[in-house]
XYZ file of N, CA and C in Angstrom:
432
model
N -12.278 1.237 -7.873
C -12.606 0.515 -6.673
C -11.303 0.118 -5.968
N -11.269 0.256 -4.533
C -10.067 0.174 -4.038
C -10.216 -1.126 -3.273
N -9.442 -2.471 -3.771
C -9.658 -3.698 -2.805
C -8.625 -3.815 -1.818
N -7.209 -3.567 -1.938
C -6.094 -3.697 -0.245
C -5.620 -2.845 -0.345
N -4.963 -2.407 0.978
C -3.952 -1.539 0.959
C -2.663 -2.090 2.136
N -1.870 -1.910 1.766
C -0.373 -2.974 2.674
C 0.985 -1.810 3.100
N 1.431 -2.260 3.813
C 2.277 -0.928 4.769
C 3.379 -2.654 4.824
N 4.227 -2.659 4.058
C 5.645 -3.448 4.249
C 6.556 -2.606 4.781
N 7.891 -2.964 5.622
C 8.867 -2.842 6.428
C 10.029 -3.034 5.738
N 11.228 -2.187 5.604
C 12.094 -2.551 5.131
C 12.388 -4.084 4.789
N 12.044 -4.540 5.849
C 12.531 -5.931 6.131
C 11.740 -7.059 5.495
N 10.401 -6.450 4.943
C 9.514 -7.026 3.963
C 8.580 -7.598 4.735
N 8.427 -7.042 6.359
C 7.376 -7.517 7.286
C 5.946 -6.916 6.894
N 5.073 -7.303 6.903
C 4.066 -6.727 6.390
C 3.600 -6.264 7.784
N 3.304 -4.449 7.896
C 2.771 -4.143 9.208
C 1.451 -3.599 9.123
N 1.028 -3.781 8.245
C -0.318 -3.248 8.218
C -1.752 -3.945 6.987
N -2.621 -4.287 6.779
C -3.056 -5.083 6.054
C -4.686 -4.592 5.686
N -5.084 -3.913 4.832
C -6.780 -3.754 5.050
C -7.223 -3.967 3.715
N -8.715 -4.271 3.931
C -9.365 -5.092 2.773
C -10.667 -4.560 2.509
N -11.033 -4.351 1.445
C -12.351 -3.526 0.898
C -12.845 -4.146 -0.478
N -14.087 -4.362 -0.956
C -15.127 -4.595 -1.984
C -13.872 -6.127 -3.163
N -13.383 -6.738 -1.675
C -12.768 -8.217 -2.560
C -13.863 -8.897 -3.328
N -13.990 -9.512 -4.235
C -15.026 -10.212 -5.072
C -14.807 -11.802 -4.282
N -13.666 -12.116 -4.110
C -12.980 -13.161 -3.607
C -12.143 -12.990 -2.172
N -12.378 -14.047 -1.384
C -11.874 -13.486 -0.219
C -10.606 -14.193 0.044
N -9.548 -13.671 0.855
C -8.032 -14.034 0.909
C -8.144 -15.490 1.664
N -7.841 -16.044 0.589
C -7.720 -17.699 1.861
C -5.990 -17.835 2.815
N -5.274 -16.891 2.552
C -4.232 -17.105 3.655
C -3.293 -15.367 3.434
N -4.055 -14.766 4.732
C -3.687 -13.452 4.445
C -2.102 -13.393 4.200
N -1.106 -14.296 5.431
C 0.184 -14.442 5.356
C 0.628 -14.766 4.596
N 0.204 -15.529 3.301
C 0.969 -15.873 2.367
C 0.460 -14.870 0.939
N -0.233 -14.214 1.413
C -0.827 -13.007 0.199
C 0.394 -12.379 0.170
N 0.284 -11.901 1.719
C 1.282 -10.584 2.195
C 2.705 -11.032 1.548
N 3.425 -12.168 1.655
C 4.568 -12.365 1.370
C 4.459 -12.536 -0.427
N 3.559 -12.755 -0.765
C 3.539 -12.552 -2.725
C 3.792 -11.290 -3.066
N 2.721 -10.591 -2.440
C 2.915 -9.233 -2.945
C 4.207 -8.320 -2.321
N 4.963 -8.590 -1.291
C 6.056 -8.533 -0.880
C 7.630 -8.732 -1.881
N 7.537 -9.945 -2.113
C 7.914 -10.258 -2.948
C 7.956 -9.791 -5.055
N 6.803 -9.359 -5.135
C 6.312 -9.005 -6.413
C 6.863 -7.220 -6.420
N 6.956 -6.956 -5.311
C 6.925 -6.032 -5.404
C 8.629 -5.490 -5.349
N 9.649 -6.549 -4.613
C 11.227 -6.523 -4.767
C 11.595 -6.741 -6.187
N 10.492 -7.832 -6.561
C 11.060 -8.408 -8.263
C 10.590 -7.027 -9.317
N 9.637 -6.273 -8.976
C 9.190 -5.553 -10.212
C 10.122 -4.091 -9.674
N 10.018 -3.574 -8.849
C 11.441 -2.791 -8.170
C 13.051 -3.173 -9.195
N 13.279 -4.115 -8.567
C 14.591 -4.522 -9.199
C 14.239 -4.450 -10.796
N 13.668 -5.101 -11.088
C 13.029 -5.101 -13.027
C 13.451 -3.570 -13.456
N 12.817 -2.882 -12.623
C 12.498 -1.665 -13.421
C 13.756 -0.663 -13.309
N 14.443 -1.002 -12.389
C 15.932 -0.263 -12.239
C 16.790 -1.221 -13.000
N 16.459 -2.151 -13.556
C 17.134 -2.920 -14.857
C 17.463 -2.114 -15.713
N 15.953 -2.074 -16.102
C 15.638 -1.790 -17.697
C 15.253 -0.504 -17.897
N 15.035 0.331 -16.861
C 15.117 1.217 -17.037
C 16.126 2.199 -17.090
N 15.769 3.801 -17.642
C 17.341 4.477 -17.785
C 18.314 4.878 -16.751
N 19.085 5.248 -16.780
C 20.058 5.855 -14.985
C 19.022 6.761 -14.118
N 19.312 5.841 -13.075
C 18.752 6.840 -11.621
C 17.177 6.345 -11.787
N 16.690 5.188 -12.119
C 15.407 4.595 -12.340
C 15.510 4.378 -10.672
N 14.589 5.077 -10.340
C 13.972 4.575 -8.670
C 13.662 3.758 -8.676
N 12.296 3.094 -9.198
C 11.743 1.956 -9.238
C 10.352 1.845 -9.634
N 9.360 1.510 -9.404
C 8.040 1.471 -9.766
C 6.872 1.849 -9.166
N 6.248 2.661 -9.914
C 5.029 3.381 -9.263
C 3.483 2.897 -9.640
N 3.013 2.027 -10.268
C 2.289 1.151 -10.631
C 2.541 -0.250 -11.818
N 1.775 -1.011 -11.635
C 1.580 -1.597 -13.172
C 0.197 -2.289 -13.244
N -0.559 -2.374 -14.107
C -1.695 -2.936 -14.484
C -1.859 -4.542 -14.852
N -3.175 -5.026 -14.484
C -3.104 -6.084 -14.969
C -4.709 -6.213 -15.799
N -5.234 -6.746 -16.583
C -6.877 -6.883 -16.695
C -7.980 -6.996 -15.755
N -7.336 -7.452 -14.612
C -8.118 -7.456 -13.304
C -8.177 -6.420 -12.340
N -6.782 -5.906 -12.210
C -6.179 -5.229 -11.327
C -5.485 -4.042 -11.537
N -4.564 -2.969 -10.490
C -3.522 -2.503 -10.790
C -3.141 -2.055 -9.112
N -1.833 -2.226 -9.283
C -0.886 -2.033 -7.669
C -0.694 -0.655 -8.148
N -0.669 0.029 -6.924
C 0.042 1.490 -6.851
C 1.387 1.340 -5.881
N 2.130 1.630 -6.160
C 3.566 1.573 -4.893
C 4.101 2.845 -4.629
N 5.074 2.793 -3.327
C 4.925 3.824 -3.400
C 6.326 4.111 -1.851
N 7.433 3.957 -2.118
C 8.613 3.477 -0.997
C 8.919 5.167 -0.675
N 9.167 4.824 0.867
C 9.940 5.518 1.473
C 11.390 5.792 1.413
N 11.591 6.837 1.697
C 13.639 6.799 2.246
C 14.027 6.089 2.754
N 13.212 5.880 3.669
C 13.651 4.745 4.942
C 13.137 3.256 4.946
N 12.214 3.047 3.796
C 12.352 1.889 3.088
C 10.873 0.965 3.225
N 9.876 2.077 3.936
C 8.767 1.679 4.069
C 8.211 1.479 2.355
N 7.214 0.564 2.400
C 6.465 0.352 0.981
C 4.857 0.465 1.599
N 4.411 1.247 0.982
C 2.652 1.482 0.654
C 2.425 1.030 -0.301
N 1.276 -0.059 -0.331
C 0.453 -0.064 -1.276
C -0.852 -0.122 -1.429
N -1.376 -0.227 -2.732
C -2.558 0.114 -2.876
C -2.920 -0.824 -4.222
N -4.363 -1.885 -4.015
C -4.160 -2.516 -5.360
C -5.776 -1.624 -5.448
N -6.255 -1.514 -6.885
C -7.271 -1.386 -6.673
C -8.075 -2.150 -8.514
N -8.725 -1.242 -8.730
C -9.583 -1.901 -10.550
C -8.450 -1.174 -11.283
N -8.492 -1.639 -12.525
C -7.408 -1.230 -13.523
C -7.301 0.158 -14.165
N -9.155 0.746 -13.604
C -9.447 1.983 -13.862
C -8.931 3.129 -13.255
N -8.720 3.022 -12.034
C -8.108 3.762 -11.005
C -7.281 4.775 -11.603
N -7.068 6.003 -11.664
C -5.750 6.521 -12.132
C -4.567 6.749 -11.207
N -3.483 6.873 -11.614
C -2.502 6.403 -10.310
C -2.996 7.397 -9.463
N -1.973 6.810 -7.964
C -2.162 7.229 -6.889
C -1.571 7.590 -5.656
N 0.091 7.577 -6.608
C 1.274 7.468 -6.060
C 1.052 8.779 -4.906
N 0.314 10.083 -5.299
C -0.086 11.383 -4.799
C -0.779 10.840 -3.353
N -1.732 9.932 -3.552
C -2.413 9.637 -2.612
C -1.774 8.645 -1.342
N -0.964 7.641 -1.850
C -0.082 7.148 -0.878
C 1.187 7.922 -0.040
N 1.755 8.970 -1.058
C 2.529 9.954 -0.344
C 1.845 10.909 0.581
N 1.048 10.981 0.843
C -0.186 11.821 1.613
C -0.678 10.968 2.797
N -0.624 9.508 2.357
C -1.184 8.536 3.496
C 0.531 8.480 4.327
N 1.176 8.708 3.684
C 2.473 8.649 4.414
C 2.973 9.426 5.185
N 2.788 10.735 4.993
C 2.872 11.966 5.463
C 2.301 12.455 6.465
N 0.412 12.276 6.256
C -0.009 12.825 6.898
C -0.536 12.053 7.724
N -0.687 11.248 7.703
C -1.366 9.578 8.296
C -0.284 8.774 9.411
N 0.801 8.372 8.493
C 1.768 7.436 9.164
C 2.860 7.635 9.949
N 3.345 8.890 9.073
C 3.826 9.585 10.323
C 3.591 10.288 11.285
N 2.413 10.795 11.381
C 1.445 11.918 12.404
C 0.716 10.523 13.741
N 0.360 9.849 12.822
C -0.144 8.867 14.123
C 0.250 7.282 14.222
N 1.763 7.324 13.586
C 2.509 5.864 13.873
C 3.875 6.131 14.289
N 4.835 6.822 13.544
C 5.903 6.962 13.649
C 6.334 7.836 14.923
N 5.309 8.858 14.956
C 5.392 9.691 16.503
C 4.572 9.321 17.836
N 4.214 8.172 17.500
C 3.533 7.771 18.820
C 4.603 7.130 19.489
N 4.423 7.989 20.716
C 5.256 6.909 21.859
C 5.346 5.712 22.118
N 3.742 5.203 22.189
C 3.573 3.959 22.377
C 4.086 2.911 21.355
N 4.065 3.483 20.030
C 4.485 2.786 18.830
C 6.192 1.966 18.617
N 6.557 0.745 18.960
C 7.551 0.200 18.553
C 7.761 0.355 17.161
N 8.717 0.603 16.248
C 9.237 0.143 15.184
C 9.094 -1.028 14.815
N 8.203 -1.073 13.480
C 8.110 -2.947 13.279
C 7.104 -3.711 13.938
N 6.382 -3.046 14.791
C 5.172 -3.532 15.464
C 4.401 -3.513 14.198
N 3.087 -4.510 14.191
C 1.553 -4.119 13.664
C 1.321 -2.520 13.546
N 1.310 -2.007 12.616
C 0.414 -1.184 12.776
C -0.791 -0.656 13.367
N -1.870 -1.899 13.540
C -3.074 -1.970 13.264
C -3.131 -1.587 14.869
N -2.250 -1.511 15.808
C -1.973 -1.287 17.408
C -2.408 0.441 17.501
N -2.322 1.129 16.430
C -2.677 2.571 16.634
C -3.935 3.236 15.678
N -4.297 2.921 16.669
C -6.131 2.995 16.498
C -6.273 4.003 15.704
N -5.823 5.008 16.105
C -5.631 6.731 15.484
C -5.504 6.547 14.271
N -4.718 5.674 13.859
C -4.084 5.941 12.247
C -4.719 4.826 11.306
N -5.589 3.873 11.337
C -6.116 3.023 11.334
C -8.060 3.378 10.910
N -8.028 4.133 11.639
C -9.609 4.704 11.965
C -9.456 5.931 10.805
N -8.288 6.918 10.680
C -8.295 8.001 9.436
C -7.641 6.849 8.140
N -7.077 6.760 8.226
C -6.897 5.433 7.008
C -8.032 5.098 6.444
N -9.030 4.498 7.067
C -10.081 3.871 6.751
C -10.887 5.351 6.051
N -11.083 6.462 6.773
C -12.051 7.206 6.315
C -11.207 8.122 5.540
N -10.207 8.181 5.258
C -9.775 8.722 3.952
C -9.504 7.814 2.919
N -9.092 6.653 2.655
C -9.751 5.809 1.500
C -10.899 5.811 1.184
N -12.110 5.607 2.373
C -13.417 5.560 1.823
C -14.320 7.022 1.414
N -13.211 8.117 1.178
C -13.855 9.101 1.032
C -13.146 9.356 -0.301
N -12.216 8.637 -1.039
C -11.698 8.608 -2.664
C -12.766 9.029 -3.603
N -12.973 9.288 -4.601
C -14.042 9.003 -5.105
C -14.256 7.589 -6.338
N -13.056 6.912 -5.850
C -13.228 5.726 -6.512
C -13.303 4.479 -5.562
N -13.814 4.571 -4.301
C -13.624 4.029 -3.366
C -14.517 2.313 -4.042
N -15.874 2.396 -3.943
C -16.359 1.328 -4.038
C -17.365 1.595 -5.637
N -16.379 2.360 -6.798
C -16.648 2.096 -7.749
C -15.842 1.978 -8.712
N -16.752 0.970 -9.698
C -15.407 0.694 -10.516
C -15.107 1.622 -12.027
N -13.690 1.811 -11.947
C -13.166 2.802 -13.071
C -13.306 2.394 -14.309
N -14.148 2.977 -15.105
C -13.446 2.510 -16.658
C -12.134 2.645 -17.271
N -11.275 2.132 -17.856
C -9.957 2.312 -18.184
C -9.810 3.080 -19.564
């Protein structure tokens, strides 16, 4: 089951924000956005710790409730994706939302500022939506 998916900015601006089959609903989207912002510099940095030379950084981690998929750009964009713990990763699937999605109808739109909302290009927003909800783990939940 797939509950958010988040489009952060180098700069750790959150430009994009969508929400599906929450059990619980976000009582302060802005301060979600900046946790998982945050969680996501600290477990980054962690993992190029402790991990061996040339550790990029992190491509999921699980929790009993949950599991984040991540998933950074060159240029320093972060995708994510939290969904049930069942999920199998999806790093494939965010590089695809990146590719074929974000750059086809955000990054090449004219109209599109750098660092703007996302949510301003309808185009990419509207296939977003119907290629998550066409996953086949969209609004069910995975056994682990």
């Amino acid at each position: 089951m797939i509950y958010n998916f988040y489009i952060f900015s180098r700069g750790r601006k959150c430009l994009c924000r969508e929400e599906w089959n929450r059990t619980k609903p976000c009582a302060d989207i802005r301060e979600e956005a900046k946790l998982i912002s945050g969680l996501l510099i600290t477990l980054n940095s962690f993992a190029q710790q402790m991990g061996p030379p040339k550790t990029m950084g992190f491509m999921s981690y699980s929790t009993p409730q949950y599991k984040m998929h991540s998933f950074e750009t060159a240029t320093g964009y972060r995708f994510v994706l939290t969904t049930d713990p069942g999920v199998p990763d999806q790093h494939d699937c965010l590089k695809q939302i990146y590719a074929d999605l974000f750059v086809e109808h955000v990054i090449k739109n004219p109209m599109y500022q750098i660092g703007e909302d996302v949510s301003k290009c309808t185009a990419f927003t509207t296939k977003l939506q119907s290629f998550l909800q066409t996953r086949p783990f969209f609004a069910m939940l995975m056994s682990s």
